[in-house]
Short mmCIF file of C-alpha atoms in Angstrom, two decimals:
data_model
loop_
_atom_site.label_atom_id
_atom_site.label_comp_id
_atom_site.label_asym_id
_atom_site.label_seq_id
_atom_site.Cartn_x
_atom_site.Cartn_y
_atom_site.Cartn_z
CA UNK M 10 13.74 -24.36 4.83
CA UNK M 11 10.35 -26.16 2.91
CA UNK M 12 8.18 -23.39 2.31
CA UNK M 13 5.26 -25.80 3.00
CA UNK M 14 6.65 -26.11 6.70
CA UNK M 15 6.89 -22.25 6.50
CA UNK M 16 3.12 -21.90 5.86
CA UNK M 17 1.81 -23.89 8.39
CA UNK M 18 4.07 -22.73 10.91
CA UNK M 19 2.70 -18.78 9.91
CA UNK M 20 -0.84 -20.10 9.75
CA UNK M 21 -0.58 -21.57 13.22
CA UNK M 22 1.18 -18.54 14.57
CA UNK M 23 -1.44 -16.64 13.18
CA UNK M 24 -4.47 -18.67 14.38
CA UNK M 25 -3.21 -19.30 18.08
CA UNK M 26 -4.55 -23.12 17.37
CA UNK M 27 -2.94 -26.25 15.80
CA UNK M 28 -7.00 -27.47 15.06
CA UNK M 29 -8.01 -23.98 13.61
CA UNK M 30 -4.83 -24.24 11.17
CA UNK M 31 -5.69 -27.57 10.12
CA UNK M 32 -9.10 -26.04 9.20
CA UNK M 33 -7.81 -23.86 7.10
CA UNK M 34 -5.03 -25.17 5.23
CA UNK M 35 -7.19 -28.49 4.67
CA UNK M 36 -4.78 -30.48 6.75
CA UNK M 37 -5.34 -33.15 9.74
CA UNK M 38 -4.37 -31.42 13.50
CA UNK M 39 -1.56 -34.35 13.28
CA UNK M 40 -0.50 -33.36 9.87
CA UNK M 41 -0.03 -29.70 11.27
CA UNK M 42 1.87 -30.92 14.62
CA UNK M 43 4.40 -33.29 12.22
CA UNK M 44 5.30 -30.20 10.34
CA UNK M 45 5.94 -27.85 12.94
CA UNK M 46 8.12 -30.47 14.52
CA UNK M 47 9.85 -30.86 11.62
CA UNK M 48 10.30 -27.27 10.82
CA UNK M 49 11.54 -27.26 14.76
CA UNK M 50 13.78 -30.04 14.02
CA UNK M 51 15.27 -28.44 10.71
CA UNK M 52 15.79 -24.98 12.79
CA UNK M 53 17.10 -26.64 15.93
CA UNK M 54 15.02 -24.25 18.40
CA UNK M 55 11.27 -24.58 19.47
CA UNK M 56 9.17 -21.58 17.65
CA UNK M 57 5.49 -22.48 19.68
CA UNK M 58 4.50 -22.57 23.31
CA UNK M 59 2.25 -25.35 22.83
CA UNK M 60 -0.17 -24.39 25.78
CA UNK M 61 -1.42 -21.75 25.14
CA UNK M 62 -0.24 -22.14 21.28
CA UNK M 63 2.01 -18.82 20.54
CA UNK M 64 5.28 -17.60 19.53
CA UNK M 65 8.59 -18.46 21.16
CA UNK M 66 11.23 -15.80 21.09
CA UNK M 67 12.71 -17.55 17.67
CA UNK M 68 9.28 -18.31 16.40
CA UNK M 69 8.42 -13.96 16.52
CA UNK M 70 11.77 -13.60 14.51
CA UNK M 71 11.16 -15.91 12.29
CA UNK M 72 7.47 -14.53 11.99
CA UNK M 73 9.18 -11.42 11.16
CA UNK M 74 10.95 -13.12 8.08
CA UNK M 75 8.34 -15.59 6.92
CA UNK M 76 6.18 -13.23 5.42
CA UNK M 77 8.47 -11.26 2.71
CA UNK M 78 10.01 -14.69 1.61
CA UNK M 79 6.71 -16.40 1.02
CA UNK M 80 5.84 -13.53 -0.76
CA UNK M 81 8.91 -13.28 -2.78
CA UNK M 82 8.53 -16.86 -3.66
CA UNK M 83 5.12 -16.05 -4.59
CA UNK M 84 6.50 -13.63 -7.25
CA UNK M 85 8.86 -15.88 -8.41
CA UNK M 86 6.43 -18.15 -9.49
CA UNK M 87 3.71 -15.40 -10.90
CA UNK M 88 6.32 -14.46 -12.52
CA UNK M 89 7.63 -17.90 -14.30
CA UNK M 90 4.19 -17.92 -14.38
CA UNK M 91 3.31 -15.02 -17.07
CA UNK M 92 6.35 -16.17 -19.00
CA UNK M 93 4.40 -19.29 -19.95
CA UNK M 94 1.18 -18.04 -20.39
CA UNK M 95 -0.73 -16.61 -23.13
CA UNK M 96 -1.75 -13.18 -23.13
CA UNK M 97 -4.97 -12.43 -21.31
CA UNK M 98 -7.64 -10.70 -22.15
CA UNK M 99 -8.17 -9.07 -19.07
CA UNK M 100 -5.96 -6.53 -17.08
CA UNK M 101 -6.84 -6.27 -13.07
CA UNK M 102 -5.22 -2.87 -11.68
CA UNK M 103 -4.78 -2.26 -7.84
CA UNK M 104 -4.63 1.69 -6.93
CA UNK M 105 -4.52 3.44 -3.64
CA UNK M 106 -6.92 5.57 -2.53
CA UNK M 107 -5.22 8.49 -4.00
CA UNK M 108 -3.49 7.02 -7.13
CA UNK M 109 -6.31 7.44 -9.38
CA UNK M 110 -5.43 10.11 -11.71
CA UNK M 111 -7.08 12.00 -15.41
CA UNK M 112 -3.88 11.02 -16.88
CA UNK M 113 -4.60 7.10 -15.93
CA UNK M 114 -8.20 7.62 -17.27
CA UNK M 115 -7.20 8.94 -20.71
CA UNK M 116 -4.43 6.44 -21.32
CA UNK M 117 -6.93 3.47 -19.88
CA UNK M 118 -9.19 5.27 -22.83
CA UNK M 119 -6.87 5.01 -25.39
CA UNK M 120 -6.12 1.33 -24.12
CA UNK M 121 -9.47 0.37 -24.08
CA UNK M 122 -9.49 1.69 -28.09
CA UNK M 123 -6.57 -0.40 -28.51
CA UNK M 124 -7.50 -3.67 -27.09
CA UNK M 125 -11.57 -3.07 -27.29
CA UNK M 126 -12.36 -6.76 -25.98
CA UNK M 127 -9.82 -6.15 -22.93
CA UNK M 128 -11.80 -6.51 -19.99
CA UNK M 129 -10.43 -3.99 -17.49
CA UNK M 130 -11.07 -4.06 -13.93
CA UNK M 131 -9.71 -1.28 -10.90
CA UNK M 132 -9.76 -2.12 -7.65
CA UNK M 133 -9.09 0.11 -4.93
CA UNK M 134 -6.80 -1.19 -1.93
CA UNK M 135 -4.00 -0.33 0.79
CA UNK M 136 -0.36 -0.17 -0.13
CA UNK M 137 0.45 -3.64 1.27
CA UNK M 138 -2.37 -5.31 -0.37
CA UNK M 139 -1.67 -3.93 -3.54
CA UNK M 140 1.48 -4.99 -3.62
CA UNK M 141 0.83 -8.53 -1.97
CA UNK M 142 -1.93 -8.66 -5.22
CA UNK M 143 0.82 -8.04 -7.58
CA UNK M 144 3.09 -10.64 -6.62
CA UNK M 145 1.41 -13.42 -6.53
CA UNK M 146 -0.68 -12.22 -9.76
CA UNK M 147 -3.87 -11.33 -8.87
CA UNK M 148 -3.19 -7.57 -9.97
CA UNK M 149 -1.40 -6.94 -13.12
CA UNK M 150 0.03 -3.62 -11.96
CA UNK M 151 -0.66 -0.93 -9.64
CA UNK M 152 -0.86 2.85 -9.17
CA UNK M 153 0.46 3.35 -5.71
CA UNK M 154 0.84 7.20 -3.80
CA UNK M 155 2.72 8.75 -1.08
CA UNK M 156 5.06 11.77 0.01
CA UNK M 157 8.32 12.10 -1.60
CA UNK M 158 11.31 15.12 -1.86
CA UNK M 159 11.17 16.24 -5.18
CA UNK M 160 12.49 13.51 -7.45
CA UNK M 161 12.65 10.78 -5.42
CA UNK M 162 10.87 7.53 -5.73
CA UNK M 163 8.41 6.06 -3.26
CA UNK M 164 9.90 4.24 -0.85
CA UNK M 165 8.86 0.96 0.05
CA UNK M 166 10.50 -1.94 2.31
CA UNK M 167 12.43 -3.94 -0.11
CA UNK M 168 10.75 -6.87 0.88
CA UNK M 169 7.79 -5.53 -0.75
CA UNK M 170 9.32 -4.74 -4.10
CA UNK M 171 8.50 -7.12 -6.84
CA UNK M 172 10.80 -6.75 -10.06
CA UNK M 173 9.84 -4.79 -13.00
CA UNK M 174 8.98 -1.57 -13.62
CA UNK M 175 8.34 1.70 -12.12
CA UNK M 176 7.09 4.61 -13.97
CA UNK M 177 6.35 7.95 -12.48
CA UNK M 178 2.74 9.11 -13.63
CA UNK M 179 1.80 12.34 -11.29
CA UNK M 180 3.64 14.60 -9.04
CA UNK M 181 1.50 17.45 -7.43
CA UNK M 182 2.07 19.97 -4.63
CA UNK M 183 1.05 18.88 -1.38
CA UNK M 184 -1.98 21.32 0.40
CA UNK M 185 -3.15 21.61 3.87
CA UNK M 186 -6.68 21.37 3.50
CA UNK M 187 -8.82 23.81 6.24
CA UNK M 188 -12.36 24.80 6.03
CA UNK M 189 -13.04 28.65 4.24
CA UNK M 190 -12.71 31.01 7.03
CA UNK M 191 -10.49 29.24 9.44
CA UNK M 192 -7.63 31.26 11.00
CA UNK M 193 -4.57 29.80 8.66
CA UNK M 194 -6.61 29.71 5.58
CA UNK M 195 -4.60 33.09 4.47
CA UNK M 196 -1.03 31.86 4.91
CA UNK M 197 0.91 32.04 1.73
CA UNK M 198 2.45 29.09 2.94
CA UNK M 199 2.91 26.60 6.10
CA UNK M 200 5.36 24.45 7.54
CA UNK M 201 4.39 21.15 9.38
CA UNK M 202 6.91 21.95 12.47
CA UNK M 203 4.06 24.98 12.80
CA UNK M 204 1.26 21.95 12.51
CA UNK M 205 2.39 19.50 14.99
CA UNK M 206 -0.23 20.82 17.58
CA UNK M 207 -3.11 21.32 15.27
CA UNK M 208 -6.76 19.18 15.54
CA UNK M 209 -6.35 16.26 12.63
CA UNK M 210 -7.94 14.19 11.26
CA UNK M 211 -6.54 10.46 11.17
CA UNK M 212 -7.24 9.18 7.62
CA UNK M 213 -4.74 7.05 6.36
CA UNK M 214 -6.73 5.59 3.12
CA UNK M 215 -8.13 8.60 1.96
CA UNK M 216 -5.50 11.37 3.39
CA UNK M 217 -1.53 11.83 3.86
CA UNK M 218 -1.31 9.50 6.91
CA UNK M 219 0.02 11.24 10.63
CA UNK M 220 2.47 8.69 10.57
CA UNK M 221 4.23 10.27 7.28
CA UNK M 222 3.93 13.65 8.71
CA UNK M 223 5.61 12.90 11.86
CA UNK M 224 8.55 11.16 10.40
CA UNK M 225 8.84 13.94 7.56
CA UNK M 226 8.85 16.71 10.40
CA UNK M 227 10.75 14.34 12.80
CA UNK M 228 8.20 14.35 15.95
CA UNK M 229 5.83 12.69 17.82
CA UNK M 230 3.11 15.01 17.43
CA UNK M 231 0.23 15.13 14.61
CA UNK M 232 -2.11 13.46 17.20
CA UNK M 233 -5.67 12.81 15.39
CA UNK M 234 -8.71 14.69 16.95
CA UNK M 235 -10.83 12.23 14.60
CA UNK M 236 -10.16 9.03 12.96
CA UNK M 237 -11.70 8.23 9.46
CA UNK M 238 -11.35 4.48 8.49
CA UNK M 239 -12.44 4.94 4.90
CA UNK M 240 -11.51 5.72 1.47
CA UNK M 241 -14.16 8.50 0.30
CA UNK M 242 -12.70 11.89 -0.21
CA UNK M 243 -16.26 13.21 -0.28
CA UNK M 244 -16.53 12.23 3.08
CA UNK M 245 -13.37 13.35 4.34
CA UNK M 246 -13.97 16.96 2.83
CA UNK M 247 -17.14 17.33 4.41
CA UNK M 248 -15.58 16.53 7.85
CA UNK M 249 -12.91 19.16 7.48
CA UNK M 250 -15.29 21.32 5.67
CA UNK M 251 -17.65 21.39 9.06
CA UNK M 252 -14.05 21.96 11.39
CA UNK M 253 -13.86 17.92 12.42
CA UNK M 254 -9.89 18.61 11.84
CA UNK M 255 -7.85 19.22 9.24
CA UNK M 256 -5.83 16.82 6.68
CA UNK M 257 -2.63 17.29 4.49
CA UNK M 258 -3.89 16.20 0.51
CA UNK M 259 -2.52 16.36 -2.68
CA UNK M 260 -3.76 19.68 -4.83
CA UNK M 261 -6.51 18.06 -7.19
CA UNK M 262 -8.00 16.35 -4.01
CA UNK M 263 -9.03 20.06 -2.44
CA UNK M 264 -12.54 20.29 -2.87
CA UNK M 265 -13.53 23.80 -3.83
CA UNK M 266 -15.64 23.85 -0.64
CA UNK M 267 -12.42 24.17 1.00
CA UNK M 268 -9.46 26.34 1.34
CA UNK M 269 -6.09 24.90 0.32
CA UNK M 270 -2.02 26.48 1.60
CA UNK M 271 0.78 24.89 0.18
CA UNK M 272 3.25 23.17 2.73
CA UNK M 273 6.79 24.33 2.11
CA UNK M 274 8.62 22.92 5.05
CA UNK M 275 10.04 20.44 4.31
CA UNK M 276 9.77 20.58 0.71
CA UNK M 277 7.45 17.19 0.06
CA UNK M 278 5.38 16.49 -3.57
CA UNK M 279 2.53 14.37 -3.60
CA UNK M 280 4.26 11.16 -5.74
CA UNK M 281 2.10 8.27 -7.89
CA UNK M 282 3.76 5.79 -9.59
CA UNK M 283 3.32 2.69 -11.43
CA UNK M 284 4.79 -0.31 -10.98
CA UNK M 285 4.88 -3.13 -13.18
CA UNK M 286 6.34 -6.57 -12.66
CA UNK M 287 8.56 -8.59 -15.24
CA UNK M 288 7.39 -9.25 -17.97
CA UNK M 289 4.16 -7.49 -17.34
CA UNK M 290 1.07 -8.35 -19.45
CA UNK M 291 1.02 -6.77 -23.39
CA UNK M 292 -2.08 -4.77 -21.77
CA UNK M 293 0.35 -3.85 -18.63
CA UNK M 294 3.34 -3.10 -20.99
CA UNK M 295 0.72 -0.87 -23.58
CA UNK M 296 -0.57 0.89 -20.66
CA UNK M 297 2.64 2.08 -19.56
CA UNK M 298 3.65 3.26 -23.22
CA UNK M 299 0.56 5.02 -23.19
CA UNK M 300 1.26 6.61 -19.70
CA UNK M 301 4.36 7.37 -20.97
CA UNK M 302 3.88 9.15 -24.04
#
């Protein structure tokens, strides 16, 4: 299967247009019809209704696959890529909204002593973008976060696993944050099968997403009283701080204007890790010694 074909059949997919494709991928409207007949001819099914333009019932499947193996063949060739290069001087790191860490900023310091002409840039992103960034190159690692039982890894689709390394750099107790004064703010200790009916908030980029609490507790409840698109934790604390809803975080992310009770069923840590792709940059590579010292 040409990966070209592969593109521009994703692209058009994507669009719902053969013209607004073209625009985009800097091809002719023809160009773009010859390849997805060819791509139709190499499959042996149609994959687009051409009017309107979308998705046959083999074109969704294959939708489904075309985006981890263009990615993966991305990170092939990043990869082949930084075995050819020189070494940079810069290092780009991705983090999620709750990777960021005082461990990562004293070993970034100790880098940055290192390597003091290393330009070092942090951006902060979602999971998948992070790890789309790091496979085709853009990022030289990231810091990603998430729920985990104690001692296990993150777990991520395979398809969105580059090769390399993984490093664990902070696990931390996992805290249902409620405004002071609110009725469970003196529990010892709470489980989320006692949470399910509670007011939330829905903050996926700057909380412990609803979705991860109902598949750790196995339900269909956590439904979000309030959803907050962003990534500020300052913002997030002052909604639960003036009883918008309330939000599972790790421990350090508490603000002391709020009160903080462990979650003990199930037993769940607050995981970042760092992953690193083969062979990593020197910068990467020092970064993780660092980390790991």
């Amino acid at each position: 299967m040409d990966p070209h074909l592969l593109r521009t059949f994703v692209a058009v997919a994507r669009e719902g247009s053969f013209s607004a494709a073209a625009q985009e991928l800097g091809y002719t409207q023809s160009a773009v019809s010859q390849q997805i007949a060819a791509l139709e001819a190499d499959l042996g099914v149609p994959l687009l209704t051409r009017r309107p333009v979308a998705p046959t019932e083999a074109g969704t499947r294959l939708l489904e696959h075309a985006g981890p193996l263009l990615l993966r063949l991305a990170a092939v060739r990043t990869e082949l890529t930084r075995l050819a290069a020189a070494p940079s001087a810069r290092l780009a790191i991705g983090l999620t909204p709750l990777a960021a860490t005082d461990r990562l900023a004293a070993a970034l310091a100790r880098l940055r002593a290192d390597l003091p002409q290393l330009l070092v840039t942090l951006e902060t992103l979602p999971t998948p973008r992070a790890l789309a960034g790091l496979a085709t190159g853009d990022l030289d690692l990231v810091l990603l976060d998430g729920i985990a039982a104690p001692t296990d890894p993150l777990h991520l689709p395979e398809a969105d696993q580059t090769p390399g390394s993984v490093l664990m750099v902070a696990e931390e107790p996992l805290l249902l944050a409620l405004p002071n004064g609110h009725p469970l703010a003196g529990r010892r200790e709470l489980g989320l099968p006692e949470l399910v009916d509670a007011r939330w908030i829905d903050a996926p980029e700057a909380a412990v997403p609803l979705t991860a609490l109902r598949a750790a507790a196995h339900t269909d409840g956590f439904r979000p009283h309030l959803r907050y698109q962003g990534t500020d934790p300052h913002t997030l604390t002052a909604l639960i701080a003036a009883g918008h809803g309330l939000a599972v975080l790790p421990r350090r992310a508490v603000a002391p204007r709020l009160t903080g009770v462990p979650i003990g069923r199930p037993r769940l840590l607050h995981r970042t890790e760092l992953r690193l792709p083969h062979p990593g940059t020197p910068a990467g590579r020092r970064l993780v010694e660092l980390l790991s010292d």
